[in-house]
PDB file of C-alpha atoms in Angstrom:
ATOM      1  CA  MET A   1     101.129 104.972 106.104  1.00 90.00           C
ATOM      2  CA  ASP A   2      99.261 108.333 105.990  1.00 96.00           C
ATOM      3  CA  VAL A   3     100.831 111.767 105.157  1.00 98.00           C
ATOM      4  CA  ILE A   4      99.724 114.474 107.677  1.00 98.00           C
ATOM      5  CA  ILE A   5     100.281 118.134 106.354  1.00 98.00           C
ATOM      6  CA  VAL A   6     100.359 121.083 108.720  1.00 98.00           C
ATOM      7  CA  ASP A   7     100.634 124.574 107.373  1.00 97.00           C
ATOM      8  CA  ASP A   8      98.649 127.514 108.925  1.00 95.00           C
ATOM      9  CA  ASP A   9      98.188 129.157 105.506  1.00 95.00           C
ATOM     10  CA  PRO A  10      95.077 127.222 104.065  1.00 97.00           C
ATOM     11  CA  ALA A  11      95.839 127.892 100.505  1.00 96.00           C
ATOM     12  CA  VAL A  12      99.399 126.402 100.867  1.00 95.00           C
ATOM     13  CA  CYS A  13      98.029 123.474 102.833  1.00 97.00           C
ATOM     14  CA  ASP A  14      95.494 122.790 100.196  1.00 97.00           C
ATOM     15  CA  LEU A  15      98.027 123.119  97.424  1.00 96.00           C
ATOM     16  CA  ILE A  16     100.486 120.599  99.057  1.00 97.00           C
ATOM     17  CA  SER A  17      97.514 118.280  99.754  1.00 98.00           C
ATOM     18  CA  THR A  18      96.531 118.272  96.102  1.00 97.00           C
ATOM     19  CA  ILE A  19     100.147 117.639  94.982  1.00 97.00           C
ATOM     20  CA  VAL A  20     100.664 114.763  97.254  1.00 98.00           C
ATOM     21  CA  LYS A  21      97.227 113.208  96.389  1.00 97.00           C
ATOM     22  CA  ARG A  22      98.368 113.006  92.794  1.00 97.00           C
ATOM     23  CA  PHE A  23     101.052 110.444  93.453  1.00 96.00           C
ATOM     24  CA  TYR A  24     100.675 109.011  96.930  1.00 96.00           C
ATOM     25  CA  THR A  25      98.749 105.763  97.228  1.00 93.00           C
ATOM     26  CA  TRP A  26     100.027 104.059 100.428  1.00 90.00           C
ATOM     27  CA  GLY A  27      97.765 105.782 102.829  1.00 93.00           C
ATOM     28  CA  GLU A  28      95.455 108.897 103.242  1.00 97.00           C
ATOM     29  CA  VAL A  29      96.600 112.470 102.845  1.00 98.00           C
ATOM     30  CA  ILE A  30      95.280 114.508 105.850  1.00 98.00           C
ATOM     31  CA  PRO A  31      95.693 118.185 105.664  1.00 98.00           C
ATOM     32  CA  PHE A  32      95.414 120.742 108.571  1.00 98.00           C
ATOM     33  CA  SER A  33      95.721 124.460 108.625  1.00 97.00           C
ATOM     34  CA  ASP A  34      94.756 124.523 112.326  1.00 97.00           C
ATOM     35  CA  THR A  35      97.731 123.466 114.376  1.00 97.00           C
ATOM     36  CA  GLU A  36      95.629 122.861 117.541  1.00 96.00           C
ATOM     37  CA  GLU A  37      93.310 120.467 115.379  1.00 97.00           C
ATOM     38  CA  ALA A  38      96.267 118.673 113.962  1.00 97.00           C
ATOM     39  CA  LEU A  39      97.844 118.080 117.421  1.00 97.00           C
ATOM     40  CA  LYS A  40      94.443 116.764 118.728  1.00 98.00           C
ATOM     41  CA  TYR A  41      94.107 114.514 115.865  1.00 98.00           C
ATOM     42  CA  CYS A  42      97.668 113.118 116.158  1.00 97.00           C
ATOM     43  CA  LYS A  43      97.521 112.735 119.871  1.00 96.00           C
ATOM     44  CA  GLY A  44      94.189 110.743 119.555  1.00 96.00           C
ATOM     45  CA  ARG A  45      95.644 108.202 117.065  1.00 94.00           C
ATOM     46  CA  ASP A  46      97.209 104.922 118.011  1.00 92.00           C
ATOM     47  CA  ILE A  47     100.974 104.806 118.109  1.00 90.00           C
ATOM     48  CA  GLY A  48     102.317 104.383 114.544  1.00 90.00           C
ATOM     49  CA  VAL A  49     104.039 105.880 111.728  1.00 92.00           C
ATOM     50  CA  ALA A  50     103.172 108.688 109.333  1.00 96.00           C
ATOM     51  CA  ILE A  51     104.797 111.057 107.032  1.00 97.00           C
ATOM     52  CA  PHE A  52     104.698 114.719 108.111  1.00 98.00           C
ATOM     53  CA  ILE A  53     104.911 117.604 105.926  1.00 98.00           C
ATOM     54  CA  VAL A  54     105.133 120.711 108.335  1.00 98.00           C
ATOM     55  CA  ASP A  55     105.624 124.522 107.793  1.00 98.00           C
ATOM     56  CA  VAL A  56     108.449 125.695 109.976  1.00 96.00           C
ATOM     57  CA  PHE A  57     106.286 128.565 111.347  1.00 94.00           C
ATOM     58  CA  LEU A  58     102.827 127.583 112.424  1.00 94.00           C
ATOM     59  CA  GLY A  59     101.410 130.812 113.861  1.00 86.00           C
ATOM     60  CA  GLY A  60     102.353 130.977 117.501  1.00 88.00           C
ATOM     61  CA  VAL A  61     104.490 127.577 117.420  1.00 93.00           C
ATOM     62  CA  SER A  62     107.128 126.162 115.270  1.00 95.00           C
ATOM     63  CA  GLY A  63     106.944 123.079 113.220  1.00 97.00           C
ATOM     64  CA  PHE A  64     109.666 121.472 115.453  1.00 97.00           C
ATOM     65  CA  TYR A  65     107.465 122.129 118.380  1.00 97.00           C
ATOM     66  CA  PHE A  66     104.641 120.291 116.652  1.00 98.00           C
ATOM     67  CA  LEU A  67     106.789 117.232 115.891  1.00 98.00           C
ATOM     68  CA  ASP A  68     107.937 117.206 119.635  1.00 97.00           C
ATOM     69  CA  GLU A  69     104.374 117.148 120.762  1.00 97.00           C
ATOM     70  CA  VAL A  70     103.437 114.202 118.527  1.00 97.00           C
ATOM     71  CA  GLU A  71     106.570 112.204 118.940  1.00 96.00           C
ATOM     72  CA  GLU A  72     104.695 110.193 121.822  1.00 95.00           C
ATOM     73  CA  ARG A  73     102.342 108.804 119.280  1.00 95.00           C
ATOM     74  CA  PHE A  74     104.683 108.821 116.366  1.00 96.00           C
ATOM     75  CA  PRO A  75     108.276 107.961 117.538  1.00 94.00           C
ATOM     76  CA  THR A  76     109.825 108.560 114.208  1.00 95.00           C
ATOM     77  CA  ALA A  77     107.930 111.910 113.639  1.00 97.00           C
ATOM     78  CA  HIS A  78     111.253 113.833 113.215  1.00 97.00           C
ATOM     79  CA  SER A  79     112.965 111.446 110.773  1.00 96.00           C
ATOM     80  CA  ASP A  80     109.680 111.062 108.824  1.00 96.00           C
ATOM     81  CA  ALA A  81     109.225 114.707 108.474  1.00 98.00           C
ATOM     82  CA  ILE A  82     109.555 117.224 105.655  1.00 98.00           C
ATOM     83  CA  ILE A  83     110.040 120.760 106.814  1.00 98.00           C
ATOM     84  CA  ILE A  84     108.812 123.529 104.475  1.00 97.00           C
ATOM     85  CA  THR A  85     109.693 127.218 104.789  1.00 96.00           C
ATOM     86  CA  GLY A  86     109.654 130.419 102.935  1.00 92.00           C
ATOM     87  CA  ASN A  87     113.255 130.926 103.494  1.00 90.00           C
ATOM     88  CA  ALA A  88     115.784 128.021 104.354  1.00 90.00           C
ATOM     89  CA  SER A  89     118.254 130.118 106.498  1.00 93.00           C
ATOM     90  CA  ASP A  90     121.259 128.695 108.096  1.00 96.00           C
ATOM     91  CA  ASP A  91     119.262 128.691 111.610  1.00 95.00           C
ATOM     92  CA  ILE A  92     116.363 126.535 110.030  1.00 95.00           C
ATOM     93  CA  VAL A  93     118.922 124.174 108.495  1.00 96.00           C
ATOM     94  CA  ASN A  94     120.701 123.843 111.907  1.00 97.00           C
ATOM     95  CA  MET A  95     117.286 123.268 113.546  1.00 96.00           C
ATOM     96  CA  CYS A  96     116.562 120.608 111.118  1.00 97.00           C
ATOM     97  CA  ILE A  97     119.923 118.926 111.773  1.00 96.00           C
ATOM     98  CA  ALA A  98     119.548 119.220 115.515  1.00 96.00           C
ATOM     99  CA  SER A  99     115.950 117.719 115.356  1.00 96.00           C
ATOM    100  CA  ASP A 100     116.883 114.768 113.108  1.00 96.00           C
ATOM    101  CA  VAL A 101     114.889 116.149 110.216  1.00 97.00           C
ATOM    102  CA  ASN A 102     116.498 115.289 106.839  1.00 96.00           C
ATOM    103  CA  HIS A 103     114.086 116.926 104.373  1.00 97.00           C
ATOM    104  CA  LEU A 104     113.731 120.689 103.921  1.00 98.00           C
ATOM    105  CA  LEU A 105     111.897 122.395 101.072  1.00 97.00           C
ATOM    106  CA  GLU A 106     111.454 125.936 100.326  1.00 96.00           C
ATOM    107  CA  LYS A 107     108.259 127.575  99.236  1.00 94.00           C
ATOM    108  CA  PRO A 108     107.123 127.662  96.563  1.00 94.00           C
ATOM    109  CA  VAL A 109     107.459 123.930  96.853  1.00 94.00           C
ATOM    110  CA  LYS A 110     108.332 122.184  93.669  1.00 96.00           C
ATOM    111  CA  PRO A 111     106.004 119.227  93.024  1.00 97.00           C
ATOM    112  CA  TYR A 112     108.867 116.964  92.033  1.00 97.00           C
ATOM    113  CA  ALA A 113     110.948 117.925  95.097  1.00 97.00           C
ATOM    114  CA  LEU A 114     108.020 117.108  97.283  1.00 97.00           C
ATOM    115  CA  GLN A 115     107.322 113.712  95.515  1.00 97.00           C
ATOM    116  CA  LEU A 116     110.972 112.690  95.897  1.00 97.00           C
ATOM    117  CA  ALA A 117     111.011 113.611  99.557  1.00 97.00           C
ATOM    118  CA  VAL A 118     107.760 111.763 100.380  1.00 97.00           C
ATOM    119  CA  ARG A 119     108.845 108.756  98.323  1.00 94.00           C
ATOM    120  CA  ALA A 120     112.250 108.584 100.209  1.00 94.00           C
ATOM    121  CA  ILE A 121     110.525 108.342 103.664  1.00 95.00           C
ATOM    122  CA  ALA A 122     107.925 105.822 102.326  1.00 92.00           C
ATOM    123  CA  GLU A 123     110.472 103.730 100.598  1.00 90.00           C
ATOM    124  CA  LYS A 124     112.400 102.989 103.635  1.00 85.00           C
ATOM    125  CA  TYR A 125     109.268 101.260 105.161  1.00 77.00           C
ATOM    126  CA  LEU A 126     108.261  99.507 101.948  1.00 72.00           C
ATOM    127  CA  LYS A 127     111.755  98.070 101.542  1.00 66.00           C
ATOM    128  CA  PHE A 128     111.627  96.942 105.121  1.00 60.00           C
ATOM    129  CA  ALA A 129     108.222  95.355 104.894  1.00 61.00           C
ATOM    130  CA  LYS A 130     109.247  93.576 101.622  1.00 60.00           C
ATOM    131  CA  ARG A 131     112.319  92.106 103.340  1.00 59.00           C
ATOM    132  CA  LEU A 132     110.223  90.939 106.126  1.00 60.00           C
ATOM    133  CA  PHE A 133     107.976  89.073 103.716  1.00 66.00           C
ATOM    134  CA  GLN A 134     111.001  87.701 101.596  1.00 71.00           C
ATOM    135  CA  ASP A 135     113.423  86.741 104.302  1.00 63.00           C
ATOM    136  CA  PRO A 136     111.976  84.418 107.067  1.00 67.00           C
ATOM    137  CA  ASP A 137     115.205  84.529 108.986  1.00 67.00           C
ATOM    138  CA  PHE A 138     115.343  88.180 108.914  1.00 56.00           C
ATOM    139  CA  ALA A 139     111.616  88.416 110.050  1.00 56.00           C
ATOM    140  CA  LYS A 140     112.315  85.997 112.880  1.00 63.00           C
ATOM    141  CA  ASN A 141     115.256  87.990 114.043  1.00 64.00           C
ATOM    142  CA  VAL A 142     113.231  91.215 113.932  1.00 56.00           C
ATOM    143  CA  SER A 143     110.334  89.718 116.012  1.00 62.00           C
ATOM    144  CA  GLY A 144     112.886  88.715 118.662  1.00 60.00           C
ATOM    145  CA  ILE A 145     113.919  92.364 119.183  1.00 57.00           C
TER     146      ILE A 145
END
């Protein structure tokens, strides 16, 4: 499962990418400071899952708009997203809640907070995969859905 980082500030995007690359081993870390390039990349991928780390303000669009736009290819984009912002106001918190985003971090991002948020998202998939391998009855029930 890849981590896709979108922040229109190249320095912040590089910093977050560097932090994530230090601990993340379950997929690639793919940073974008150009929102259009990130949208093109995401829309060109097969349907799947990824962890998204997205700035709340991306130049002319919002991070929530970005997640809406990639949802066709990544159906769990909102619940697998970490929104980052310079100021976590009540409005931004309410937008996260309304958009099914459960992780919000303020800049400057603390590396441990970012690691815990990424691990929380990755862990749900790792636990699910482990259960599929260890419990044949559960796997059979899931394959019938």
